[in-house]
């Protein structure tokens, strides 16, 4: 692939009528074989399969560990949202099986059921990692898909191999997202491209041949959800960013390819106008350069407004009850978010007006601020009615951040806001310019292990998880290279309870269940803790 047209033209081989018809179709204004260079895909696959743990820079490994912990934390934070119960009930009926776990339920399902369910639920809380230039998210699909894939492997997958495959998935996935946005005009969901990253992880773990790998990429690109993300921004629903489908399609594509299903010809990788984006694989690490985390449970566009609000309220010691008005000056795109009063968590997470009020009222914006009782809190709703959004023409994405012009930054660093709060005594407090917290490309300090762990414990505690279990999972994530079986990480947190007594708390049975199942899996767990103890003593 593609067919040897030179042989056909020289008369060495007669053109197939079916191929001739297809060639005419592909040479239309929408697609042409002339656009594609299959050798690029070959190099991408070679890199993904030959990558060794020892070849990965220490900083990239550390970032990958943080990404895994952060994604698990986000999934924990989503546990009390309505989407979680809905998806869990759906999976019980639609995907019966006993090979994989539906996170935090103790229920079992098939591999595809786990990838879909855990991906949808993680995507349900807009607090997962982000990649510049992709305009979206990778971890929300990659981590759920990865754990769903592990039970299908020939044997235990070591922590080092898990990390290596995950790095390959992030690096290729982020480039696929960038390439997709550069090659098509529509603004589509993350599932459209993170499905390719999922396929990369699964193809390596399930040991596909290069030929099968090629088909898997083509299937994932073709079946990935090319959903219009601005539809969900304007009409927020549980569809979110398509990452649940991305996880599902990524695993599905590999399983199909392994059985002989064909689908090669992945233009997101082989199209010559964008294939250069893969040329620096192994040289430039996008996990270090463009990978960022979210501090608040809302759309990326609203992050600066929330940060600016918290800053001006805290700096001037303003109490919520003393606020007369809040005016947020921000970039044009942010005003595309909902400016009404949300009635559910999806509307709250794709809103800008309400989260600003929540930030002023609570000093944080997490799961509890965008769901449940908070959406009906009369004091918070009263404060939300005092918020006004104003477009600052100097802060548009087209203008960019004047202070960062000429530097190696991405378009998303134009996400800026500044907030002014007027109190009931007539005093107006003008805040400083605020950018997206934790976005190192915008000049903000990137979070290290401490910040990501704090976020993880915050989300885990709000979900009702006991601290001992969280501590164990955190430790295993940061020392994942020493784990003999990466699936033991999921087992500790997602274990099925031995019994669920009436009236017992979710955190209690999850903690006990985790310890019971951990004891059963003594071979891998004991090995892990043994090596950890030795290192601690040394």
Short mmCIF file of C-alpha atoms in Angstrom, two decimals:
data_model
loop_
_atom_site.label_atom_id
_atom_site.label_comp_id
_atom_site.label_asym_id
_atom_site.label_seq_id
_atom_site.Cartn_x
_atom_site.Cartn_y
_atom_site.Cartn_z
CA UNK A 1 0.00 0.00 0.00
CA UNK A 2 -0.43 2.20 -1.89
CA UNK A 3 -0.55 0.05 -5.08
CA UNK A 4 2.38 0.11 -7.48
CA UNK A 5 1.02 2.56 -10.05
CA UNK A 6 4.39 2.65 -11.82
CA UNK A 7 3.97 -1.03 -12.75
CA UNK A 8 0.51 -0.33 -14.05
CA UNK A 9 1.67 2.58 -16.21
CA UNK A 10 4.61 0.58 -17.64
CA UNK A 11 2.32 -2.27 -18.57
CA UNK A 12 3.96 -4.74 -16.19
CA UNK A 13 0.66 -5.16 -14.37
CA UNK A 14 -2.84 -4.42 -15.56
CA UNK A 15 -4.78 -2.06 -13.27
CA UNK A 16 -7.57 -3.65 -11.32
CA UNK A 17 -10.97 -2.28 -12.25
CA UNK A 18 -11.91 -2.02 -8.59
CA UNK A 19 -8.71 -0.15 -7.81
CA UNK A 20 -9.19 2.12 -10.83
CA UNK A 21 -12.61 3.09 -9.53
CA UNK A 22 -11.21 3.74 -6.04
CA UNK A 23 -8.32 5.75 -7.47
CA UNK A 24 -10.73 8.05 -9.25
CA UNK A 25 -12.68 8.49 -6.03
CA UNK A 26 -9.62 9.23 -3.92
CA UNK A 27 -8.34 11.71 -6.47
CA UNK A 28 -11.35 13.90 -5.80
CA UNK A 29 -11.02 17.29 -4.12
CA UNK A 30 -11.60 15.62 -0.75
CA UNK A 31 -8.90 12.97 -0.81
CA UNK A 32 -5.98 11.83 -2.92
CA UNK A 33 -3.37 9.11 -2.66
CA UNK A 34 -0.85 11.71 -3.78
CA UNK A 35 -1.24 13.34 -0.39
CA UNK A 36 0.04 10.31 1.51
CA UNK A 37 3.49 9.05 2.38
CA UNK A 38 3.25 5.56 3.95
CA UNK A 39 6.93 5.67 4.95
CA UNK A 40 6.05 8.16 7.68
CA UNK A 41 3.69 5.67 9.28
CA UNK A 42 6.35 2.97 9.09
CA UNK A 43 8.77 5.20 11.01
CA UNK A 44 6.12 6.05 13.61
CA UNK A 45 5.33 2.37 14.17
CA UNK A 46 9.03 1.46 14.33
CA UNK A 47 9.57 4.14 16.96
CA UNK A 48 6.58 3.04 19.04
CA UNK A 49 7.62 -0.61 19.03
CA UNK A 50 11.35 -0.09 19.54
CA UNK A 51 11.16 2.53 22.30
CA UNK A 52 12.92 1.36 25.45
CA UNK A 53 12.39 2.55 29.00
CA UNK A 54 16.08 3.41 29.24
CA UNK A 55 15.76 5.71 26.21
CA UNK A 56 13.16 7.93 27.88
CA UNK A 57 14.46 11.02 29.73
CA UNK A 58 13.89 10.99 33.46
CA UNK A 59 11.71 14.09 33.29
CA UNK A 60 9.39 12.44 30.75
CA UNK A 61 8.99 9.39 32.98
CA UNK A 62 8.20 11.63 35.97
CA UNK A 63 5.61 13.55 33.94
CA UNK A 64 3.96 10.31 32.84
CA UNK A 65 3.66 9.15 36.44
CA UNK A 66 2.02 12.45 37.38
CA UNK A 67 -0.35 12.12 34.43
CA UNK A 68 -1.44 8.65 35.57
CA UNK A 69 -2.04 9.79 39.16
CA UNK A 70 -3.84 12.93 38.00
CA UNK A 71 -6.16 10.95 35.72
CA UNK A 72 -7.02 8.44 38.44
CA UNK A 73 -7.76 11.39 40.73
CA UNK A 74 -10.06 12.92 38.13
CA UNK A 75 -11.91 9.62 37.79
CA UNK A 76 -12.31 9.56 41.57
CA UNK A 77 -13.63 13.12 41.51
CA UNK A 78 -16.29 12.12 38.99
CA UNK A 79 -17.72 9.29 41.10
CA UNK A 80 -20.60 11.28 42.58
CA UNK A 81 -21.68 12.84 39.29
CA UNK A 82 -24.88 11.61 37.65
CA UNK A 83 -23.00 10.35 34.60
CA UNK A 84 -21.22 7.71 36.69
CA UNK A 85 -24.34 5.87 37.83
CA UNK A 86 -25.85 6.08 34.35
CA UNK A 87 -22.75 4.65 32.66
CA UNK A 88 -22.27 1.95 35.28
CA UNK A 89 -25.86 0.76 34.83
CA UNK A 90 -25.45 0.79 31.06
CA UNK A 91 -22.27 -1.27 31.14
CA UNK A 92 -23.86 -3.96 33.32
CA UNK A 93 -26.44 -4.56 30.62
CA UNK A 94 -24.49 -3.89 27.43
CA UNK A 95 -21.04 -5.30 28.24
CA UNK A 96 -21.29 -8.38 30.46
CA UNK A 97 -17.95 -9.92 31.27
CA UNK A 98 -15.48 -10.65 34.04
CA UNK A 99 -12.07 -9.67 32.65
CA UNK A 100 -11.96 -6.00 33.65
CA UNK A 101 -13.13 -3.70 36.40
CA UNK A 102 -15.57 -0.84 36.34
CA UNK A 103 -13.64 1.55 38.53
CA UNK A 104 -14.70 2.04 42.15
CA UNK A 105 -17.79 -0.20 41.89
CA UNK A 106 -16.47 -3.69 42.48
CA UNK A 107 -18.30 -4.68 39.28
CA UNK A 108 -16.68 -6.57 36.42
CA UNK A 109 -17.18 -6.13 32.69
CA UNK A 110 -15.48 -6.86 29.37
CA UNK A 111 -12.35 -5.05 28.22
CA UNK A 112 -14.27 -2.86 25.79
CA UNK A 113 -16.89 -2.18 28.46
CA UNK A 114 -14.20 -1.04 30.90
CA UNK A 115 -12.51 1.21 28.35
CA UNK A 116 -15.81 2.86 27.47
CA UNK A 117 -17.19 3.17 31.00
CA UNK A 118 -14.04 4.38 32.72
CA UNK A 119 -13.28 6.72 29.82
CA UNK A 120 -16.76 8.26 29.87
CA UNK A 121 -16.68 8.71 33.63
CA UNK A 122 -13.19 10.24 33.67
CA UNK A 123 -14.27 12.58 30.89
CA UNK A 124 -17.31 13.48 32.99
CA UNK A 125 -15.24 15.77 35.21
CA UNK A 126 -13.43 18.47 33.27
CA UNK A 127 -10.29 18.31 35.36
CA UNK A 128 -8.01 16.02 33.33
CA UNK A 129 -4.74 16.83 31.58
CA UNK A 130 -4.46 18.89 28.39
CA UNK A 131 -2.06 19.11 25.45
CA UNK A 132 -1.30 22.40 23.75
CA UNK A 133 -2.01 22.43 20.02
CA UNK A 134 -4.34 19.44 20.37
CA UNK A 135 -7.11 21.64 21.79
CA UNK A 136 -8.04 18.73 23.99
CA UNK A 137 -7.18 15.88 26.31
CA UNK A 138 -5.28 12.60 26.17
CA UNK A 139 -5.16 11.05 29.65
CA UNK A 140 -8.95 10.80 30.00
CA UNK A 141 -8.87 8.13 27.27
CA UNK A 142 -5.34 6.71 27.54
CA UNK A 143 -5.38 5.68 31.21
CA UNK A 144 -8.81 3.96 31.18
CA UNK A 145 -7.97 2.22 27.90
CA UNK A 146 -4.57 1.12 29.20
CA UNK A 147 -5.96 -0.62 32.28
CA UNK A 148 -8.71 -2.24 30.19
CA UNK A 149 -6.03 -3.61 27.88
CA UNK A 150 -3.76 -5.12 30.56
CA UNK A 151 -5.87 -8.23 31.34
CA UNK A 152 -5.73 -9.12 27.63
CA UNK A 153 -1.92 -9.30 27.59
CA UNK A 154 -0.11 -12.64 27.47
CA UNK A 155 1.16 -12.14 31.01
CA UNK A 156 1.86 -9.47 33.64
CA UNK A 157 2.93 -6.11 32.19
CA UNK A 158 5.75 -4.57 34.23
CA UNK A 159 5.62 -1.01 35.45
CA UNK A 160 8.49 -0.10 33.13
CA UNK A 161 6.72 -1.50 30.08
CA UNK A 162 3.48 0.22 31.11
CA UNK A 163 5.29 3.56 31.38
CA UNK A 164 7.11 3.04 28.08
CA UNK A 165 3.92 2.21 26.20
CA UNK A 166 2.16 5.15 27.84
CA UNK A 167 4.90 7.57 26.79
CA UNK A 168 4.62 6.33 23.20
CA UNK A 169 0.84 6.75 23.37
CA UNK A 170 1.02 10.31 24.67
CA UNK A 171 3.74 11.37 22.24
CA UNK A 172 2.03 9.98 19.14
CA UNK A 173 -1.44 10.92 20.38
CA UNK A 174 -0.51 14.55 20.97
CA UNK A 175 1.02 14.77 17.50
CA UNK A 176 -2.07 13.16 15.98
CA UNK A 177 -4.26 15.75 17.68
CA UNK A 178 -2.08 18.58 16.43
CA UNK A 179 -2.01 17.08 12.93
CA UNK A 180 -5.76 16.58 12.84
CA UNK A 181 -6.49 20.17 13.79
CA UNK A 182 -4.04 21.40 11.16
CA UNK A 183 -5.55 19.29 8.39
CA UNK A 184 -9.31 19.76 8.81
CA UNK A 185 -11.44 22.83 9.33
CA UNK A 186 -13.82 21.57 12.01
CA UNK A 187 -13.11 21.75 15.74
CA UNK A 188 -13.65 18.14 16.81
CA UNK A 189 -13.59 16.29 20.12
CA UNK A 190 -10.49 14.80 21.73
CA UNK A 191 -11.81 11.30 21.09
CA UNK A 192 -11.11 11.85 17.39
CA UNK A 193 -7.36 11.73 17.99
CA UNK A 194 -6.78 10.24 21.45
CA UNK A 195 -8.18 7.03 19.95
CA UNK A 196 -4.91 6.79 18.00
CA UNK A 197 -2.91 7.19 21.20
CA UNK A 198 -4.96 4.39 22.77
CA UNK A 199 -4.27 2.21 19.73
CA UNK A 200 -0.54 2.82 20.12
CA UNK A 201 -0.57 1.69 23.76
CA UNK A 202 -2.66 -1.41 23.08
CA UNK A 203 -0.77 -2.39 19.92
CA UNK A 204 2.47 -2.46 21.88
CA UNK A 205 1.07 -4.26 24.93
CA UNK A 206 -0.75 -6.88 22.83
CA UNK A 207 2.32 -7.30 20.60
CA UNK A 208 0.80 -6.58 17.22
CA UNK A 209 2.93 -7.01 14.14
CA UNK A 210 3.88 -3.90 12.19
CA UNK A 211 1.26 -4.77 9.57
CA UNK A 212 -1.43 -5.17 12.22
CA UNK A 213 -0.28 -1.95 13.91
CA UNK A 214 -0.74 -0.09 10.63
CA UNK A 215 -4.29 -1.37 10.28
CA UNK A 216 -5.04 -0.50 13.91
CA UNK A 217 -4.00 3.13 13.40
CA UNK A 218 -6.13 3.36 10.27
CA UNK A 219 -9.15 1.85 12.02
CA UNK A 220 -8.79 4.15 15.02
CA UNK A 221 -8.51 7.23 12.81
CA UNK A 222 -11.50 6.20 10.69
CA UNK A 223 -13.81 5.14 13.54
CA UNK A 224 -12.69 7.79 16.03
CA UNK A 225 -15.51 10.19 17.03
CA UNK A 226 -15.16 13.26 14.80
CA UNK A 227 -17.74 14.99 16.97
CA UNK A 228 -18.24 18.76 16.86
CA UNK A 229 -16.97 19.99 20.22
CA UNK A 230 -18.56 23.44 19.90
CA UNK A 231 -21.96 21.76 19.95
CA UNK A 232 -21.27 20.56 23.49
CA UNK A 233 -19.81 23.91 24.49
CA UNK A 234 -23.04 25.59 23.44
CA UNK A 235 -25.38 22.78 24.50
CA UNK A 236 -23.56 21.08 27.40
CA UNK A 237 -24.46 17.41 27.86
CA UNK A 238 -22.80 14.20 29.00
CA UNK A 239 -21.26 13.78 25.54
CA UNK A 240 -18.37 15.94 26.76
CA UNK A 241 -15.11 15.58 24.79
CA UNK A 242 -15.62 12.13 23.31
CA UNK A 243 -12.81 10.52 25.31
CA UNK A 244 -14.91 7.54 26.38
CA UNK A 245 -15.46 6.69 22.75
CA UNK A 246 -11.79 7.42 22.06
CA UNK A 247 -10.77 4.80 24.64
CA UNK A 248 -13.32 2.33 23.25
CA UNK A 249 -12.35 2.84 19.60
CA UNK A 250 -8.62 2.70 20.38
CA UNK A 251 -8.88 -0.72 22.03
CA UNK A 252 -11.43 -1.94 19.51
CA UNK A 253 -9.18 -1.01 16.59
CA UNK A 254 -6.31 -3.08 17.98
CA UNK A 255 -8.51 -6.09 18.72
CA UNK A 256 -9.97 -5.92 15.22
CA UNK A 257 -6.56 -5.57 13.58
CA UNK A 258 -5.24 -8.49 15.59
CA UNK A 259 -8.02 -10.65 14.15
CA UNK A 260 -7.19 -9.58 10.60
CA UNK A 261 -9.59 -6.67 10.10
CA UNK A 262 -8.04 -4.21 7.63
CA UNK A 263 -8.01 -0.43 7.73
CA UNK A 264 -4.57 0.92 6.83
CA UNK A 265 -4.11 4.29 5.20
CA UNK A 266 -4.13 6.68 8.20
CA UNK A 267 -3.99 10.23 6.75
CA UNK A 268 -3.54 11.85 10.17
CA UNK A 269 -0.10 10.25 10.15
CA UNK A 270 0.74 9.85 6.45
CA UNK A 271 -0.61 13.04 4.89
CA UNK A 272 2.48 14.85 3.59
CA UNK A 273 1.32 18.32 4.63
CA UNK A 274 1.28 17.30 8.30
CA UNK A 275 3.57 14.26 8.51
CA UNK A 276 6.52 16.44 9.54
CA UNK A 277 4.96 16.63 13.02
CA UNK A 278 6.15 13.08 13.67
CA UNK A 279 9.73 13.67 12.51
CA UNK A 280 10.94 14.67 15.98
CA UNK A 281 9.63 11.62 17.86
CA UNK A 282 12.21 10.70 20.47
CA UNK A 283 13.93 14.07 20.10
CA UNK A 284 11.26 16.51 21.26
CA UNK A 285 9.08 15.22 24.09
CA UNK A 286 5.63 16.78 24.03
CA UNK A 287 4.95 15.45 27.51
CA UNK A 288 7.56 17.93 28.70
CA UNK A 289 6.94 20.74 26.25
CA UNK A 290 3.17 20.97 25.79
CA UNK A 291 1.57 18.83 28.51
CA UNK A 292 -0.38 20.75 31.19
CA UNK A 293 -2.81 20.03 34.03
CA UNK A 294 -6.09 21.59 35.17
CA UNK A 295 -6.49 23.08 38.60
CA UNK A 296 -10.24 23.71 38.39
CA UNK A 297 -13.15 21.50 37.26
CA UNK A 298 -14.20 23.61 34.29
CA UNK A 299 -13.30 24.22 30.66
CA UNK A 300 -9.77 25.43 29.98
CA UNK A 301 -11.16 28.74 28.70
CA UNK A 302 -12.60 29.58 32.13
CA UNK A 303 -9.47 28.77 34.14
CA UNK A 304 -7.91 32.29 34.02
CA UNK A 305 -11.18 33.94 35.10
CA UNK A 306 -11.42 31.64 38.12
CA UNK A 307 -7.79 32.20 39.05
CA UNK A 308 -8.22 35.95 38.71
CA UNK A 309 -11.35 35.93 40.87
CA UNK A 310 -9.76 33.90 43.67
CA UNK A 311 -6.70 36.14 43.57
CA UNK A 312 -8.51 39.48 43.87
CA UNK A 313 -10.86 38.16 46.57
CA UNK A 314 -8.00 36.76 48.64
CA UNK A 315 -5.58 39.63 48.09
CA UNK A 316 -8.10 42.21 49.30
CA UNK A 317 -9.73 40.00 51.95
CA UNK A 318 -13.16 40.41 50.35
CA UNK A 319 -15.99 38.39 51.81
CA UNK A 320 -18.61 36.96 49.43
CA UNK A 321 -21.46 38.69 51.27
CA UNK A 322 -19.77 42.08 50.71
CA UNK A 323 -19.67 41.76 46.91
CA UNK A 324 -21.83 44.14 44.87
CA UNK A 325 -20.56 43.11 41.44
CA UNK A 326 -17.84 41.10 39.70
CA UNK A 327 -16.71 42.08 36.22
CA UNK A 328 -14.45 39.64 34.39
CA UNK A 329 -12.49 40.94 31.40
CA UNK A 330 -11.35 38.04 29.23
CA UNK A 331 -10.69 36.85 25.69
CA UNK A 332 -13.48 36.49 23.14
CA UNK A 333 -13.53 32.68 22.91
CA UNK A 334 -14.27 32.37 26.64
CA UNK A 335 -17.58 34.17 26.15
CA UNK A 336 -18.72 31.20 24.07
CA UNK A 337 -19.11 29.33 27.35
CA UNK A 338 -22.49 29.36 29.10
CA UNK A 339 -23.34 32.64 30.85
CA UNK A 340 -26.60 31.55 32.41
CA UNK A 341 -27.30 29.74 35.67
CA UNK A 342 -26.52 26.02 35.19
CA UNK A 343 -29.05 23.35 36.11
CA UNK A 344 -26.66 20.39 36.00
CA UNK A 345 -22.94 19.67 36.25
CA UNK A 346 -22.38 19.53 32.49
CA UNK A 347 -23.73 23.07 32.13
CA UNK A 348 -21.70 24.19 35.15
CA UNK A 349 -18.45 22.79 33.73
CA UNK A 350 -18.98 24.48 30.36
CA UNK A 351 -19.99 27.75 31.99
CA UNK A 352 -17.97 30.84 32.83
CA UNK A 353 -20.33 33.02 34.86
CA UNK A 354 -21.29 30.47 37.51
CA UNK A 355 -17.75 29.11 38.18
CA UNK A 356 -16.55 32.67 38.77
CA UNK A 357 -19.23 33.05 41.43
CA UNK A 358 -18.29 29.66 42.91
CA UNK A 359 -14.64 30.75 43.03
CA UNK A 360 -15.58 33.95 44.84
CA UNK A 361 -17.86 32.08 47.23
CA UNK A 362 -15.80 28.95 47.94
CA UNK A 363 -12.25 29.89 46.94
CA UNK A 364 -12.01 26.72 44.81
CA UNK A 365 -13.85 25.01 41.96
CA UNK A 366 -13.91 21.23 42.19
CA UNK A 367 -16.57 18.51 41.87
CA UNK A 368 -18.61 19.75 44.81
CA UNK A 369 -18.73 23.28 43.42
CA UNK A 370 -20.09 22.21 40.03
CA UNK A 371 -22.65 19.65 41.12
CA UNK A 372 -25.34 18.76 43.63
CA UNK A 373 -26.25 21.16 46.41
CA UNK A 374 -23.96 23.92 45.14
CA UNK A 375 -26.11 24.37 42.03
CA UNK A 376 -29.08 25.15 44.29
CA UNK A 377 -27.30 27.19 46.96
CA UNK A 378 -29.27 30.48 47.13
CA UNK A 379 -26.24 32.49 48.27
CA UNK A 380 -24.07 31.19 45.45
CA UNK A 381 -26.82 31.77 42.89
CA UNK A 382 -27.33 35.30 44.19
CA UNK A 383 -23.61 35.94 43.74
CA UNK A 384 -23.71 34.47 40.21
CA UNK A 385 -26.29 37.07 39.22
CA UNK A 386 -23.76 39.76 40.14
CA UNK A 387 -21.16 38.51 37.64
CA UNK A 388 -20.66 40.16 34.26
CA UNK A 389 -18.37 39.02 31.44
CA UNK A 390 -16.66 41.61 29.21
CA UNK A 391 -14.54 40.92 26.13
CA UNK A 392 -11.11 42.54 26.24
CA UNK A 393 -10.09 42.94 22.59
CA UNK A 394 -6.44 42.97 23.64
CA UNK A 395 -6.76 39.44 24.98
CA UNK A 396 -8.06 37.57 21.96
CA UNK A 397 -6.32 34.45 20.71
CA UNK A 398 -5.57 36.31 17.49
CA UNK A 399 -3.75 39.04 19.39
CA UNK A 400 -2.06 36.60 21.71
CA UNK A 401 -0.44 37.43 25.01
CA UNK A 402 1.70 40.54 24.35
CA UNK A 403 4.06 39.61 27.15
CA UNK A 404 4.74 36.21 25.57
CA UNK A 405 4.98 37.28 21.92
CA UNK A 406 7.96 35.81 20.12
CA UNK A 407 8.51 33.14 22.72
CA UNK A 408 8.02 29.40 22.22
CA UNK A 409 4.38 29.35 23.26
CA UNK A 410 1.18 27.76 22.07
CA UNK A 411 -2.02 29.50 21.00
CA UNK A 412 -3.77 28.52 24.22
CA UNK A 413 -1.48 30.81 26.22
CA UNK A 414 -3.65 33.67 24.99
CA UNK A 415 -6.16 32.52 27.61
CA UNK A 416 -6.02 35.52 29.93
CA UNK A 417 -8.42 37.37 32.21
CA UNK A 418 -8.44 40.14 34.76
CA UNK A 419 -11.18 40.65 37.31
CA UNK A 420 -12.52 43.67 39.16
CA UNK A 421 -14.71 43.32 42.23
CA UNK A 422 -16.86 46.14 43.56
CA UNK A 423 -18.01 45.86 47.16
CA UNK A 424 -21.22 47.21 48.65
CA UNK A 425 -19.40 50.23 50.07
CA UNK A 426 -18.59 51.36 46.52
CA UNK A 427 -14.91 50.37 46.48
CA UNK A 428 -13.62 48.70 43.30
CA UNK A 429 -10.67 46.33 43.47
CA UNK A 430 -8.88 45.63 40.19
CA UNK A 431 -7.03 42.35 40.01
CA UNK A 432 -3.85 41.52 38.15
CA UNK A 433 -3.77 39.77 34.80
CA UNK A 434 -4.40 36.05 35.36
CA UNK A 435 -3.38 33.20 33.12
CA UNK A 436 -4.16 29.50 33.28
CA UNK A 437 -2.73 28.16 36.56
CA UNK A 438 -0.07 25.45 36.15
CA UNK A 439 0.40 26.29 32.44
CA UNK A 440 4.18 26.49 32.12
CA UNK A 441 3.92 27.73 28.53
CA UNK A 442 2.10 30.78 29.85
CA UNK A 443 4.86 31.44 32.36
CA UNK A 444 3.00 29.86 35.26
CA UNK A 445 4.81 27.40 37.56
CA UNK A 446 4.16 23.82 36.46
CA UNK A 447 2.85 21.49 39.17
CA UNK A 448 5.26 18.96 40.60
CA UNK A 449 4.54 15.81 42.57
CA UNK A 450 3.39 17.86 45.57
CA UNK A 451 0.70 19.78 43.69
CA UNK A 452 -0.57 16.79 41.71
CA UNK A 453 -0.70 14.70 44.90
CA UNK A 454 -2.63 17.42 46.73
CA UNK A 455 -5.16 17.49 43.90
CA UNK A 456 -5.36 13.68 43.96
CA UNK A 457 -6.00 13.57 47.73
CA UNK A 458 -8.54 16.40 47.46
CA UNK A 459 -10.56 14.62 44.77
CA UNK A 460 -10.19 11.23 46.43
CA UNK A 461 -11.35 12.49 49.82
CA UNK A 462 -14.38 14.22 48.30
CA UNK A 463 -15.28 10.92 46.62
CA UNK A 464 -15.13 9.19 50.03
CA UNK A 465 -11.92 7.22 49.56
CA UNK A 466 -9.95 6.42 52.71
CA UNK A 467 -6.57 8.07 53.05
CA UNK A 468 -4.62 4.83 53.51
CA UNK A 469 -5.69 3.59 50.09
CA UNK A 470 -4.87 6.95 48.49
CA UNK A 471 -1.41 6.93 50.06
CA UNK A 472 -0.73 3.44 48.71
CA UNK A 473 -1.86 4.35 45.20
CA UNK A 474 0.17 7.56 45.22
CA UNK A 475 3.28 5.66 46.28
CA UNK A 476 2.81 3.00 43.62
CA UNK A 477 2.28 5.61 40.87
CA UNK A 478 5.49 7.43 41.73
CA UNK A 479 7.43 4.15 41.94
CA UNK A 480 5.70 2.42 39.06
CA UNK A 481 8.97 1.36 37.44
CA UNK A 482 9.51 -1.03 40.37
CA UNK A 483 6.12 -2.75 40.02
CA UNK A 484 6.13 -6.24 38.52
CA UNK A 485 2.49 -6.13 37.41
CA UNK A 486 1.01 -2.73 36.53
CA UNK A 487 -2.50 -4.13 36.95
CA UNK A 488 -1.87 -4.30 40.69
CA UNK A 489 -2.12 -0.50 40.74
CA UNK A 490 -5.70 -0.67 39.52
CA UNK A 491 -6.44 -3.64 41.78
CA UNK A 492 -5.55 -1.69 44.92
CA UNK A 493 -7.94 1.13 44.13
CA UNK A 494 -10.73 -0.54 42.21
CA UNK A 495 -11.01 -3.78 44.21
CA UNK A 496 -14.32 -5.55 44.67
CA UNK A 497 -15.39 -5.48 48.33
CA UNK A 498 -15.52 -8.70 50.30
CA UNK A 499 -18.94 -7.66 51.58
CA UNK A 500 -21.03 -4.54 51.42
CA UNK A 501 -22.90 -4.36 54.67
CA UNK A 502 -26.01 -2.25 54.96
CA UNK A 503 -25.14 1.25 56.05
CA UNK A 504 -21.42 0.83 55.46
CA UNK A 505 -19.74 3.77 53.80
CA UNK A 506 -18.33 3.59 50.29
CA UNK A 507 -14.89 4.55 51.55
CA UNK A 508 -14.92 1.81 54.15
CA UNK A 509 -15.79 -1.06 51.82
CA UNK A 510 -13.47 0.18 49.14
CA UNK A 511 -10.58 0.39 51.57
CA UNK A 512 -11.23 -3.04 53.08
CA UNK A 513 -11.89 -4.58 49.68
CA UNK A 514 -8.64 -3.15 48.38
CA UNK A 515 -6.65 -4.69 51.22
CA UNK A 516 -8.37 -8.06 50.86
CA UNK A 517 -7.76 -8.29 47.12
CA UNK A 518 -4.25 -6.96 47.57
CA UNK A 519 -3.55 -9.84 49.93
CA UNK A 520 -4.86 -12.32 47.37
CA UNK A 521 -2.51 -10.82 44.78
CA UNK A 522 0.40 -11.26 47.17
CA UNK A 523 2.90 -12.25 44.50
CA UNK A 524 3.03 -8.91 42.71
CA UNK A 525 2.10 -6.72 45.65
CA UNK A 526 4.56 -8.31 48.05
CA UNK A 527 7.30 -8.00 45.49
CA UNK A 528 6.53 -4.32 45.09
CA UNK A 529 6.51 -3.50 48.76
CA UNK A 530 9.60 -5.61 49.34
CA UNK A 531 11.56 -3.59 46.81
CA UNK A 532 10.14 -0.34 48.19
CA UNK A 533 11.12 -1.25 51.75
CA UNK A 534 14.65 -2.04 50.68
CA UNK A 535 14.96 1.29 48.94
CA UNK A 536 13.53 3.15 51.95
CA UNK A 537 16.06 1.51 54.29
CA UNK A 538 18.89 2.38 51.97
#
